PDB file of C-alpha atoms and ligand atoms in Angstrom:
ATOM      1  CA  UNK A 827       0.000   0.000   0.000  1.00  0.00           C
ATOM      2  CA  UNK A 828       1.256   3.393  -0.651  1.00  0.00           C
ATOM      3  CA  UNK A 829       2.625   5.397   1.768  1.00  0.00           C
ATOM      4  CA  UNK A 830      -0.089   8.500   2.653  1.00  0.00           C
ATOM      5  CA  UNK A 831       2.760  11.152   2.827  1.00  0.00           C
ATOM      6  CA  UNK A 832       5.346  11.250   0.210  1.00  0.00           C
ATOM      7  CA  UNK A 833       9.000  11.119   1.252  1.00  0.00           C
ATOM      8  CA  UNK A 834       9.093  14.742   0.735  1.00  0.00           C
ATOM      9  CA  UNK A 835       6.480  15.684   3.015  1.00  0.00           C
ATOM     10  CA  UNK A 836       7.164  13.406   5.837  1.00  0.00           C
ATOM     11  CA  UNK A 837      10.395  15.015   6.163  1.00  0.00           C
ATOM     12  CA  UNK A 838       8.819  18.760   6.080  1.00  0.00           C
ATOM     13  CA  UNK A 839       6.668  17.174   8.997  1.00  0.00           C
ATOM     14  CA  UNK A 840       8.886  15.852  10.653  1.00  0.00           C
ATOM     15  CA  UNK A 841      11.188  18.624  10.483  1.00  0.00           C
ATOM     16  CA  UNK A 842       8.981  20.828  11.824  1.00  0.00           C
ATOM     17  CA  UNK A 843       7.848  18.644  14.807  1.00  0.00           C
ATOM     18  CA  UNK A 844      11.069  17.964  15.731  1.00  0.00           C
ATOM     19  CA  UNK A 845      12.477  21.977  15.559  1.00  0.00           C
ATOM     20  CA  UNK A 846       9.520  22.798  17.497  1.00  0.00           C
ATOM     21  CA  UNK A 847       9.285  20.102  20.236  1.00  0.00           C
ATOM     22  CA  UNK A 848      12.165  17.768  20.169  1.00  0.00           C
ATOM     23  CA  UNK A 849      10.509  15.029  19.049  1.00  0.00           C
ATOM     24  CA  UNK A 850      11.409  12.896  16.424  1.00  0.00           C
ATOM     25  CA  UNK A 851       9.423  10.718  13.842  1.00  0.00           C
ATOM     26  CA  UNK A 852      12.090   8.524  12.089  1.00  0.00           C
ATOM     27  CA  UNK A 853      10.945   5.495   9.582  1.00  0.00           C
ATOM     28  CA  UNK A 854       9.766   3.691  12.656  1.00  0.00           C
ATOM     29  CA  UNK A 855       7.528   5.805  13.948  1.00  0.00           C
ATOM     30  CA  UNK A 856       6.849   7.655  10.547  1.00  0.00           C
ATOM     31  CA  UNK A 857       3.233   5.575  10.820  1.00  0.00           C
ATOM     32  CA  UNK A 858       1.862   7.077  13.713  1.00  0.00           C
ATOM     33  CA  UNK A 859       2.711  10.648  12.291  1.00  0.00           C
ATOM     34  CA  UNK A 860       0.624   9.848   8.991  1.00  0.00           C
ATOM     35  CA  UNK A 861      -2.110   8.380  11.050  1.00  0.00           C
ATOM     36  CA  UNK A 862      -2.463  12.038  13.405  1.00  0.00           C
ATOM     37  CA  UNK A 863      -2.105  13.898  10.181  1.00  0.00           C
ATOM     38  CA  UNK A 864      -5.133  11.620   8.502  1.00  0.00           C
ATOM     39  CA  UNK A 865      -7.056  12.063  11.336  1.00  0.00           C
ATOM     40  CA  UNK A 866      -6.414  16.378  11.171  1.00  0.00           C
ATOM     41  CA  UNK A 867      -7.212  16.129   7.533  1.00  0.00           C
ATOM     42  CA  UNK A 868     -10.309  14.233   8.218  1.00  0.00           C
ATOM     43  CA  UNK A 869     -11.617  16.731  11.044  1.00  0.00           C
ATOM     44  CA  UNK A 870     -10.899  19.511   9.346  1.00  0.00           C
ATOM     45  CA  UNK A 871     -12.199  18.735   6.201  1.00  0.00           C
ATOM     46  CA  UNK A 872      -8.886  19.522   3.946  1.00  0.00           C
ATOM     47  CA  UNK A 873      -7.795  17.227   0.664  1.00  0.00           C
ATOM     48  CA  UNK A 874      -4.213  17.510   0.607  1.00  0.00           C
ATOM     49  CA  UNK A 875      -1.690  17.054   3.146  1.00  0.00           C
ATOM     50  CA  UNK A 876       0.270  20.211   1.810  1.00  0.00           C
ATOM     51  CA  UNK A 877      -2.440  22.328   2.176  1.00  0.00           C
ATOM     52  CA  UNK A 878      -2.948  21.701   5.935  1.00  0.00           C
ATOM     53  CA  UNK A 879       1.076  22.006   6.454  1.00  0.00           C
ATOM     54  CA  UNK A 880       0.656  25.424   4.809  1.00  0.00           C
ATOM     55  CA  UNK A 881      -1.894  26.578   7.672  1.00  0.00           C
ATOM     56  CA  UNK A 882       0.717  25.522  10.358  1.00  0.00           C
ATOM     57  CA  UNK A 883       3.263  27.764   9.164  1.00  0.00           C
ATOM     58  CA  UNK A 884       1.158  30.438   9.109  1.00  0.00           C
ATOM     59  CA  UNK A 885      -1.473  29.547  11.997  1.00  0.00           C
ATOM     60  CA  UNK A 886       0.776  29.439  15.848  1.00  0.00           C
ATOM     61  CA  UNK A 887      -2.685  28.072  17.671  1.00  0.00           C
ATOM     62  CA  UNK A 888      -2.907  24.986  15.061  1.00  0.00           C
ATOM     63  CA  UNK A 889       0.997  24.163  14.838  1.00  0.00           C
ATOM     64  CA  UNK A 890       0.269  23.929  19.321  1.00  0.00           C
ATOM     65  CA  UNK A 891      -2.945  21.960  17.888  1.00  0.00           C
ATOM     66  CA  UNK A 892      -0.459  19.790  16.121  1.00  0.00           C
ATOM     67  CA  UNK A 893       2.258  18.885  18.349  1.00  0.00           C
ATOM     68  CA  UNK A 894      -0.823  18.145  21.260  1.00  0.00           C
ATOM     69  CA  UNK A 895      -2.349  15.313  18.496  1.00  0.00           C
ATOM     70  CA  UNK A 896       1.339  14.020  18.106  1.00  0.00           C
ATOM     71  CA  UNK A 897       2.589  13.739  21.848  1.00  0.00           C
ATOM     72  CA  UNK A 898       2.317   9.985  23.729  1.00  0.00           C
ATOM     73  CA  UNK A 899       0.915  10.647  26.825  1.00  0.00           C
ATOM     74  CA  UNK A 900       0.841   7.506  28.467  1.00  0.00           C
ATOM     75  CA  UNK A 901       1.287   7.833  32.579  1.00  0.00           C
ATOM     76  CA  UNK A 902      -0.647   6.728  35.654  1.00  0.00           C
ATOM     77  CA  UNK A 903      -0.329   7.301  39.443  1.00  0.00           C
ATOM     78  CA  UNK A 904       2.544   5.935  41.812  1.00  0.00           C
ATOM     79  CA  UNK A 905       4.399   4.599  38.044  1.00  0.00           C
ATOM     80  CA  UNK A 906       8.249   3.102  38.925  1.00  0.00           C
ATOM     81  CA  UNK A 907       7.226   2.805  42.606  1.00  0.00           C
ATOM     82  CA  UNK A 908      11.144   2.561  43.482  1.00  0.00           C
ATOM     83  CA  UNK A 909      11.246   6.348  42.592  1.00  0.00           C
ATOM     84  CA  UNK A 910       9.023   7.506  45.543  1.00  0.00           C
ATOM     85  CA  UNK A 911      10.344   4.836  47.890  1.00  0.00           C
ATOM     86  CA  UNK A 912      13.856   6.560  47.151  1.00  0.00           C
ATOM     87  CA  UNK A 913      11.804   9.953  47.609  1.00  0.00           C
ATOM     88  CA  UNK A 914      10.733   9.017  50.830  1.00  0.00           C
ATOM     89  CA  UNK A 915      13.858   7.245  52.452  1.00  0.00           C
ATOM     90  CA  UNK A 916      16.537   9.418  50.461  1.00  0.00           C
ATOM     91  CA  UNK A 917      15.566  12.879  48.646  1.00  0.00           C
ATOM     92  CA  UNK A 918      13.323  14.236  51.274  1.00  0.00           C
ATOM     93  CA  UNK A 919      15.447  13.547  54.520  1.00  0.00           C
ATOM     94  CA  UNK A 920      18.600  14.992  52.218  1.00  0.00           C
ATOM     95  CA  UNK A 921      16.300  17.738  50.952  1.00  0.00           C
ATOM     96  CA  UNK A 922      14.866  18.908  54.768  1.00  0.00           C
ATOM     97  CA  UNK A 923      18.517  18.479  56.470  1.00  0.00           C
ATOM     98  CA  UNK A 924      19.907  21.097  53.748  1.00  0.00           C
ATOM     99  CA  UNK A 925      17.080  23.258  53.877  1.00  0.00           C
ATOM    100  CA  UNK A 926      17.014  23.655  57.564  1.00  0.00           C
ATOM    101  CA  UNK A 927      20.739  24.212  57.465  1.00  0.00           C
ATOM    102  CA  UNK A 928      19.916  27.093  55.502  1.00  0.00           C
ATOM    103  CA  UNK A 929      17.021  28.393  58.061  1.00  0.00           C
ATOM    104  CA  UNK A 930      14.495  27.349  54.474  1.00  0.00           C
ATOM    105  CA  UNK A 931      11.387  25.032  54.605  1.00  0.00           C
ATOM    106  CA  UNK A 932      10.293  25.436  51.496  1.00  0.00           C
ATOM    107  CA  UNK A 933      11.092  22.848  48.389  1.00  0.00           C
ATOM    108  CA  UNK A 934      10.296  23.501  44.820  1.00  0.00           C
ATOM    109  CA  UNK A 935       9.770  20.919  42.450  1.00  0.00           C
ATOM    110  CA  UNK A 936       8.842  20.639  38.662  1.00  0.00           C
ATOM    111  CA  UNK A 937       7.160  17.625  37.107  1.00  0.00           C
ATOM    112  CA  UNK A 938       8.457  18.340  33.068  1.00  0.00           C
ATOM    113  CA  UNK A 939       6.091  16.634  31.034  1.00  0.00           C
ATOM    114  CA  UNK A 940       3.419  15.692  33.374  1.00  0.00           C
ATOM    115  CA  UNK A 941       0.581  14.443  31.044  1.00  0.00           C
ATOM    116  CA  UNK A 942      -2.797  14.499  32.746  1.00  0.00           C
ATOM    117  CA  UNK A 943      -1.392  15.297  36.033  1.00  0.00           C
ATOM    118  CA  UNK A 944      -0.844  11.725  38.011  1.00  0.00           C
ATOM    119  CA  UNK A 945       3.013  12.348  38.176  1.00  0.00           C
ATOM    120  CA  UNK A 946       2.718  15.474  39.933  1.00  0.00           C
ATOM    121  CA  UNK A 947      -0.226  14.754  42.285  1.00  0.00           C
ATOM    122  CA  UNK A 948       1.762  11.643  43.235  1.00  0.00           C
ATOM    123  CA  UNK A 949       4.677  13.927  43.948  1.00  0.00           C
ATOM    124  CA  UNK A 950       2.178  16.370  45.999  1.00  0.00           C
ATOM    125  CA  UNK A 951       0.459  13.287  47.697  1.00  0.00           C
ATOM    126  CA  UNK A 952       4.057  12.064  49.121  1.00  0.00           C
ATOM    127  CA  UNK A 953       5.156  15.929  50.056  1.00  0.00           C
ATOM    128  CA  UNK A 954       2.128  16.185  51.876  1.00  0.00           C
ATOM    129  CA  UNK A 955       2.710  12.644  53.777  1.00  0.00           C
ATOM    130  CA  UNK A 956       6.097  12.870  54.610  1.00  0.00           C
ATOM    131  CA  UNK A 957       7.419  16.409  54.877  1.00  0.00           C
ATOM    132  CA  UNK A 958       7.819  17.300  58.317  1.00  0.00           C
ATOM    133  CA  UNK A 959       4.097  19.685  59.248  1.00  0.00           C
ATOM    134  CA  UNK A 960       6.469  23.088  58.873  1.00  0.00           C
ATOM    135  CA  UNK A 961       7.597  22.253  55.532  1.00  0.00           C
ATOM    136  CA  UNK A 962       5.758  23.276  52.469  1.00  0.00           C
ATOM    137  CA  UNK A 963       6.235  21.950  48.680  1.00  0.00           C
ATOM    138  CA  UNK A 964       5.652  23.852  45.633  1.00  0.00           C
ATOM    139  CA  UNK A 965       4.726  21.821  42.331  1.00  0.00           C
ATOM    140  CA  UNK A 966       4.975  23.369  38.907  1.00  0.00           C
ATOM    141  CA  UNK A 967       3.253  20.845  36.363  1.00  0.00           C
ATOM    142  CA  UNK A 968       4.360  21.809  32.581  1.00  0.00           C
ATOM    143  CA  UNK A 969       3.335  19.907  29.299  1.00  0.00           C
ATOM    144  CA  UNK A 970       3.267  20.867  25.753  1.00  0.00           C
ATOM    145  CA  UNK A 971      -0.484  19.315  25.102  1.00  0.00           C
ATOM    146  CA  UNK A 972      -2.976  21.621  26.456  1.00  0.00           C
ATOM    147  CA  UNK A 973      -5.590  18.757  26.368  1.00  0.00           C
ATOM    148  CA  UNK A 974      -3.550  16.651  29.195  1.00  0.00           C
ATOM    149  CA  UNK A 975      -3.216  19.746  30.772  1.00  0.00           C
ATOM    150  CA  UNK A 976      -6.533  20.207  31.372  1.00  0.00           C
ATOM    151  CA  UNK A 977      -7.566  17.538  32.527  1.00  0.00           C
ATOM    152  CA  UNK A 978      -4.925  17.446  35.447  1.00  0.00           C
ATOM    153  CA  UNK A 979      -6.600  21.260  36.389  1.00  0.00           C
ATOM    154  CA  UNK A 980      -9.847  19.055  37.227  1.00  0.00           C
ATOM    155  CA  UNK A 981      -8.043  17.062  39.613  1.00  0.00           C
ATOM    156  CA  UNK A 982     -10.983  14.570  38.857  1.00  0.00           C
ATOM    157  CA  UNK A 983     -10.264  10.729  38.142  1.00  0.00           C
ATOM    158  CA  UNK A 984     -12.160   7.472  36.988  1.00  0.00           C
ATOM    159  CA  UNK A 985     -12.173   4.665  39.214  1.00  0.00           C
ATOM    160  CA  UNK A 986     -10.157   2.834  36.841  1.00  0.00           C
ATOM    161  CA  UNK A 987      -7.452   5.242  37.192  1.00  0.00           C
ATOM    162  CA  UNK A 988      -6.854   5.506  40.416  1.00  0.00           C
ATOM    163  CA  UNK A 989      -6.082   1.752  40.723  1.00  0.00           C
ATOM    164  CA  UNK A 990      -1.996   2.167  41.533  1.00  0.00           C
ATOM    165  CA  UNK A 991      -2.908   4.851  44.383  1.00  0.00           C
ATOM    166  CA  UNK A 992      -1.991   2.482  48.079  1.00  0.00           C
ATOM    167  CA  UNK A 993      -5.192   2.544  50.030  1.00  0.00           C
ATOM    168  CA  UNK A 994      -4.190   4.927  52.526  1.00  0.00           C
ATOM    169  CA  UNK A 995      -2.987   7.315  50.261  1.00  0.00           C
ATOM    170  CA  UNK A 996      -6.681   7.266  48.403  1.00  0.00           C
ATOM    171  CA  UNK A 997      -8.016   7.205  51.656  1.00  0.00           C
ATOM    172  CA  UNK A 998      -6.040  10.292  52.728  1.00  0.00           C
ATOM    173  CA  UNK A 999      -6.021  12.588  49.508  1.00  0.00           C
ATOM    174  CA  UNK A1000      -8.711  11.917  47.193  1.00  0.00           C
ATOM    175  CA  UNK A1001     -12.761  12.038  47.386  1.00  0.00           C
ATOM    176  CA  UNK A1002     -14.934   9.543  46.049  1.00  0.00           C
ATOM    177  CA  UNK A1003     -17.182  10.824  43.896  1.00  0.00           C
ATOM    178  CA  UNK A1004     -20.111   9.342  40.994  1.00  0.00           C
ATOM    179  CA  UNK A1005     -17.473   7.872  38.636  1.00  0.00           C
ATOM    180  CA  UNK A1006     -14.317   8.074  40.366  1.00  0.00           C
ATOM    181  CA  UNK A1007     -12.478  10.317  42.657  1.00  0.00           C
ATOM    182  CA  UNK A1008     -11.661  13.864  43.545  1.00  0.00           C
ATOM    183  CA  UNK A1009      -8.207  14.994  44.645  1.00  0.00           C
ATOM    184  CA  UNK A1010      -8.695  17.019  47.598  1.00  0.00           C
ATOM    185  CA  UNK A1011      -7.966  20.815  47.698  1.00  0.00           C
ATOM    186  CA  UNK A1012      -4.580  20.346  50.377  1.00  0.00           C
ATOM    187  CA  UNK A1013      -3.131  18.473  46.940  1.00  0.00           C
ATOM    188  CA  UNK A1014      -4.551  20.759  44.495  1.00  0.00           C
ATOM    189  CA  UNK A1015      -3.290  23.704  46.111  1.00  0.00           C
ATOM    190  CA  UNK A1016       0.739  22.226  46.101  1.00  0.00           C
ATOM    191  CA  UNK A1017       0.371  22.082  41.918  1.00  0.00           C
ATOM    192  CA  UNK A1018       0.463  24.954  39.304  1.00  0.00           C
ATOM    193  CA  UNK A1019      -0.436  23.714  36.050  1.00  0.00           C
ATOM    194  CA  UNK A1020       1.221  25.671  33.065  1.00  0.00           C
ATOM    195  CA  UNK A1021       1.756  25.312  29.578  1.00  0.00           C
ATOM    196  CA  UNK A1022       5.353  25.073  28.857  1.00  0.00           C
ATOM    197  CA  UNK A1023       7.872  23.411  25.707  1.00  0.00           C
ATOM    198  CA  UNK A1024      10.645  21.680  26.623  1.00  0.00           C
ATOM    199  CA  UNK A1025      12.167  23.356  23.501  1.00  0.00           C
ATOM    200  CA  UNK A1026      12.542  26.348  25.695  1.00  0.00           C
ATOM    201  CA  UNK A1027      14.046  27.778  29.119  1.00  0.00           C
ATOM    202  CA  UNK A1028      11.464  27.532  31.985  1.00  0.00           C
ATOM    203  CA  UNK A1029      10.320  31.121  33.528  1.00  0.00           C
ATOM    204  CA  UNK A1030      11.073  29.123  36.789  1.00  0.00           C
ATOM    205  CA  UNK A1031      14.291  28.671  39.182  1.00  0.00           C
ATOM    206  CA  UNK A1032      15.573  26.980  41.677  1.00  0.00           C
ATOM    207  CA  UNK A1033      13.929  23.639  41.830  1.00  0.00           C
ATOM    208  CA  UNK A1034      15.220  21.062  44.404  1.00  0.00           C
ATOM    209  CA  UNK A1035      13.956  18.395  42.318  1.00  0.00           C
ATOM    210  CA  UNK A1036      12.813  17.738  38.393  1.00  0.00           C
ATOM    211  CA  UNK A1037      11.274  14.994  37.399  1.00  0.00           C
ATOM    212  CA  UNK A1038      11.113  14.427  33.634  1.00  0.00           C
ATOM    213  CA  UNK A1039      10.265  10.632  33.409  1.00  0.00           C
ATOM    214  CA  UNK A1040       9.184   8.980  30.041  1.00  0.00           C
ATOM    215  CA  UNK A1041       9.464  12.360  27.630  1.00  0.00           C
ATOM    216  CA  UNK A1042      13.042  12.856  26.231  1.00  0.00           C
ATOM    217  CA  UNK A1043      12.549   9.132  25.220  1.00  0.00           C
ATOM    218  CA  UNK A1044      11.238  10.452  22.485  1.00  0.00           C
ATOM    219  CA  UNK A1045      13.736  13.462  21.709  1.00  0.00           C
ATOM    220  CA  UNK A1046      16.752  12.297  19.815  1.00  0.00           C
ATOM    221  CA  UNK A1047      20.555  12.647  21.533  1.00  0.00           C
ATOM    222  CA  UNK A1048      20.950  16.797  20.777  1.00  0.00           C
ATOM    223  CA  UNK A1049      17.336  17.846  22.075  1.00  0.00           C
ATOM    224  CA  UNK A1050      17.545  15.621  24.699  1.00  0.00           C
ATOM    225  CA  UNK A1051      21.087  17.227  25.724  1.00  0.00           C
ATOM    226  CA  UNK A1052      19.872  20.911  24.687  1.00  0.00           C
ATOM    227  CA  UNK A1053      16.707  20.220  27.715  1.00  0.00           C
ATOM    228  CA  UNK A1054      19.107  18.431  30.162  1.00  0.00           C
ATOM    229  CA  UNK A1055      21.029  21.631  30.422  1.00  0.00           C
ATOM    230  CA  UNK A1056      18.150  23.024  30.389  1.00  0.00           C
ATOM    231  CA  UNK A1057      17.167  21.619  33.570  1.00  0.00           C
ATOM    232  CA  UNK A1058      20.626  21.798  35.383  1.00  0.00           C
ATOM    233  CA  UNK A1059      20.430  25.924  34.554  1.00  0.00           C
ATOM    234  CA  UNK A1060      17.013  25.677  36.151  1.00  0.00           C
ATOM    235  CA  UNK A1061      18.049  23.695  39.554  1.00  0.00           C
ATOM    236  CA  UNK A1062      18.784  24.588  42.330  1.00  0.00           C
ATOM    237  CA  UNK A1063      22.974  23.790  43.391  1.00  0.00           C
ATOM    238  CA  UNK A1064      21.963  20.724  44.708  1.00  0.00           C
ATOM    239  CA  UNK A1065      19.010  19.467  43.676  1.00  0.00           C
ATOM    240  CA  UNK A1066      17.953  16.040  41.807  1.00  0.00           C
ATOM    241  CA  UNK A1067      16.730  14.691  38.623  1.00  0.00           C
ATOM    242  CA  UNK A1068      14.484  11.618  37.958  1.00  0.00           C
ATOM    243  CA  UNK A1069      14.070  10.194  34.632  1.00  0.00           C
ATOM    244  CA  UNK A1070      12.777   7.332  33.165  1.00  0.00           C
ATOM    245  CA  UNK A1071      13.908   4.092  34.358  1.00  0.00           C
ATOM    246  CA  UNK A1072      14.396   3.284  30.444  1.00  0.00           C
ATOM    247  CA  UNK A1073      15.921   6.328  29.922  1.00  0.00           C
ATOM    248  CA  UNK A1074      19.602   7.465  30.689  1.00  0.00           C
ATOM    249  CA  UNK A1075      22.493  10.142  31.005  1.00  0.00           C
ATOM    250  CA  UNK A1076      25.143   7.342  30.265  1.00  0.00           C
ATOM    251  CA  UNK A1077      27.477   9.236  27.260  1.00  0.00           C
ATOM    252  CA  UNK A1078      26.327  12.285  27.247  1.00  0.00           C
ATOM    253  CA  UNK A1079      28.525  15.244  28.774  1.00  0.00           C
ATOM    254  CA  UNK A1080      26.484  16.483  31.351  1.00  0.00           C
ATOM    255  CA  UNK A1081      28.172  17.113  35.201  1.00  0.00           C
ATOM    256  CA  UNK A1082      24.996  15.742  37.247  1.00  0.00           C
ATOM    257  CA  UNK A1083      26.131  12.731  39.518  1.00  0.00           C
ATOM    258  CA  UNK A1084      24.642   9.263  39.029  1.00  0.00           C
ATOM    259  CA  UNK A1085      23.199   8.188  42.712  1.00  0.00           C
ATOM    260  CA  UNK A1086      22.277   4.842  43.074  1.00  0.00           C
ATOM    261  CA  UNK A1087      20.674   4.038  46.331  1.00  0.00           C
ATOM    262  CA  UNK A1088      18.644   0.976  47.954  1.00  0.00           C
ATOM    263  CA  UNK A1089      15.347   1.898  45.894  1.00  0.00           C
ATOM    264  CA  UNK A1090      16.178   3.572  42.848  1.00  0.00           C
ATOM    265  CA  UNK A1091      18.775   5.165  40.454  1.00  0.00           C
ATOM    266  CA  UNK A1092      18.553   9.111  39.569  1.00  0.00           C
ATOM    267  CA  UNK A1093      21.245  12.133  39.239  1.00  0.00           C
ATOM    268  CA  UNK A1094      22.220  14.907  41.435  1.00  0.00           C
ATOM    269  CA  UNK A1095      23.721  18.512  40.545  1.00  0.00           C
ATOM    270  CA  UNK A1096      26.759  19.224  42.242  1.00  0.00           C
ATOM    271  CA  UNK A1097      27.976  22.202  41.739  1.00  0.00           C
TER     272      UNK A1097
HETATM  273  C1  SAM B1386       4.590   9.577  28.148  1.00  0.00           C
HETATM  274  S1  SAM B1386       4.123  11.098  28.907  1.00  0.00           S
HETATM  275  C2  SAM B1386       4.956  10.968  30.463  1.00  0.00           C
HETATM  276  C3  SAM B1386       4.116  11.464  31.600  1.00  0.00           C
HETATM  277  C4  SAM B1386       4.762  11.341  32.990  1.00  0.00           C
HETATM  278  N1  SAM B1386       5.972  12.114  33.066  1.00  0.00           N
HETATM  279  C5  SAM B1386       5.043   9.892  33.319  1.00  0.00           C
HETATM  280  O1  SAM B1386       6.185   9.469  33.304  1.00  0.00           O
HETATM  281  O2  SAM B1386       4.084   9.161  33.586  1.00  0.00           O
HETATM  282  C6  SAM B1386       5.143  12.253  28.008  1.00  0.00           C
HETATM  283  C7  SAM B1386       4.633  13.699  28.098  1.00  0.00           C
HETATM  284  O3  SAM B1386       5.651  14.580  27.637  1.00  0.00           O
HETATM  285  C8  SAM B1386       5.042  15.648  26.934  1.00  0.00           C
HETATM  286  N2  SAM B1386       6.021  16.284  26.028  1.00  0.00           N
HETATM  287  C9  SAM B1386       6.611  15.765  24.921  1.00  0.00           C
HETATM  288  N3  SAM B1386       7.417  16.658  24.340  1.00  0.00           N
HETATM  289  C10 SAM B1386       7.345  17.788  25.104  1.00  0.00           C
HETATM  290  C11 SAM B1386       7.957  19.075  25.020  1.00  0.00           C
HETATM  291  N4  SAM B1386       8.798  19.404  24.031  1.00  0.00           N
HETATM  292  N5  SAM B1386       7.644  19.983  25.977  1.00  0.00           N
HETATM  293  C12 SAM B1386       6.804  19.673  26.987  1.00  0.00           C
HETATM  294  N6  SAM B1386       6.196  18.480  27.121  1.00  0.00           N
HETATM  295  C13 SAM B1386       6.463  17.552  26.188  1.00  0.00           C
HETATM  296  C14 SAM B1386       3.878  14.994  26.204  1.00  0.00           C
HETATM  297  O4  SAM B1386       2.878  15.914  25.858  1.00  0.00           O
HETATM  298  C15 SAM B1386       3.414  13.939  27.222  1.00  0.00           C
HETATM  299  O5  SAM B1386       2.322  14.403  27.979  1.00  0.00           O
END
């Protein structure tokens, strides 16, 4: 069967994609791209390919429209467990002992990439647990697709979602409600949610900890240096990073220290 984009125009799309958000179609992914771009064509009634690529050059709301329909945003509550066990027994006792050194109880933290909004209420849910009561933890929640981002404003979950949440964590920090749960307003109030590209440098500072799990998996080596450094210029002197467990820093020349402890693997900036 013929291919629905010609050579020619796959690599205008993919260009595009990839100087605008990092990521990168390649021949093995080239299928999902055609299927989004069928599926724009389709709902927005156009014939040719080239005639919709033509409106994203010109039209900044429907190239955002675009890079939204292409994102994976595949996540769910409490995913690679190990990271918030070594949150719990590791980053947060590190975390308050510096802080208080410093005569600071506040700890900043940005989940890059945070989908529909599990990874940072997880993040928020643990803060609130096991931060000692005159501590306080500040959330920003960033991703590219404005859909995901909206739904992690509602704080509102099906039942099937919440399955990974450990009963007294449900218990403790969400409502039930008809068709699934509420996150209570204590957790809302920890997360800003805010529209932000990776491709760019964050308004933000000083985080104590980024977590940017499961998204530069899909960058290729230079945009996934380019946000790396990104990150370090946005952390805190020493603050840590958690990525995906399938993802790595191994070979690429970055100064953030590999830590491997009891229940997980992430980095730390020393500076
Ligand atoms: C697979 S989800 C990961 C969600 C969560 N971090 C987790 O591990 O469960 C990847 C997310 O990264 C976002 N993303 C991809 N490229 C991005 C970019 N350039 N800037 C901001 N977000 C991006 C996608 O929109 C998607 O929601």
């Amino acid at each position: 069967m013929a291919d629905f984009l010609t050579d020619e125009e796959f690599k205008l799309f993919s260009e595009l994609i990839y100087k605008e958000s990092g990521i990168t179609f390649s021949t093995t992914n080239r299928a999902i791209l055609e299927s989004r771009l069928k599926e724009k064509l389709r709902s927005m009634q156009l014939e040719k390919v080239m005639d919709y690529y033509n409106l994203i050059t010109h039209d900044a709301e429907e190239k955002k429209n675009l890079l939204d329909s292409v994102t994976t945003n595949l996540t769910r509550f409490f995913r690679n467990m190990p990271h918030f066990e070594a949150m719990e027994h590791f980053v947060i006792p590190e975390l308050v002992k510096a802080k208080r050194a410093k005569g600071k109880n506040k700890i900043k933290i940005w989940s890059a990439g945070c989908s529909t909004g599990e990874e940072p209420y997880t993040i928020a849910m643990l803060m609130k647990k096991h931060l000692p009561p005159n501590f306080t933890a500040e959330i920003i929640a960033s991703d590219l697709s404005l859909k995901c981002l909206l739904v992690g404003k509602t704080g509102f979950y099906q039942d099937s979602k919440v399955t990974g949440i450990p009963d007294d964590y449900l218990r403790m920090y969400l409502d039930k409600v008809d068709n699934g749960y509420q996150i209570k307003s204590e957790i809302m109030n920890m997360i800003n949610f805010d529209y932000h590209n990776l491709k760019n440098d964050s308004k933000h500072t000083d985080f104590d900890i980024v977590f940017c799990r499961n998204v530069i998996i899909y960058f290729d080596e230079a945009a996934q240096k380019d946000v790396i450094d990104r990150f370090w210029r946005a952390m805190s002197p020493e603050a840590y990073l958690f990525i995906g467990h399938s993802e790595s820093l191994f070979g690429m020349n970055t100064k953030f220290e590999f830590i491997k402890t009891d229940w997980a693997c992430f980095y730390k900036k020393n500076t």
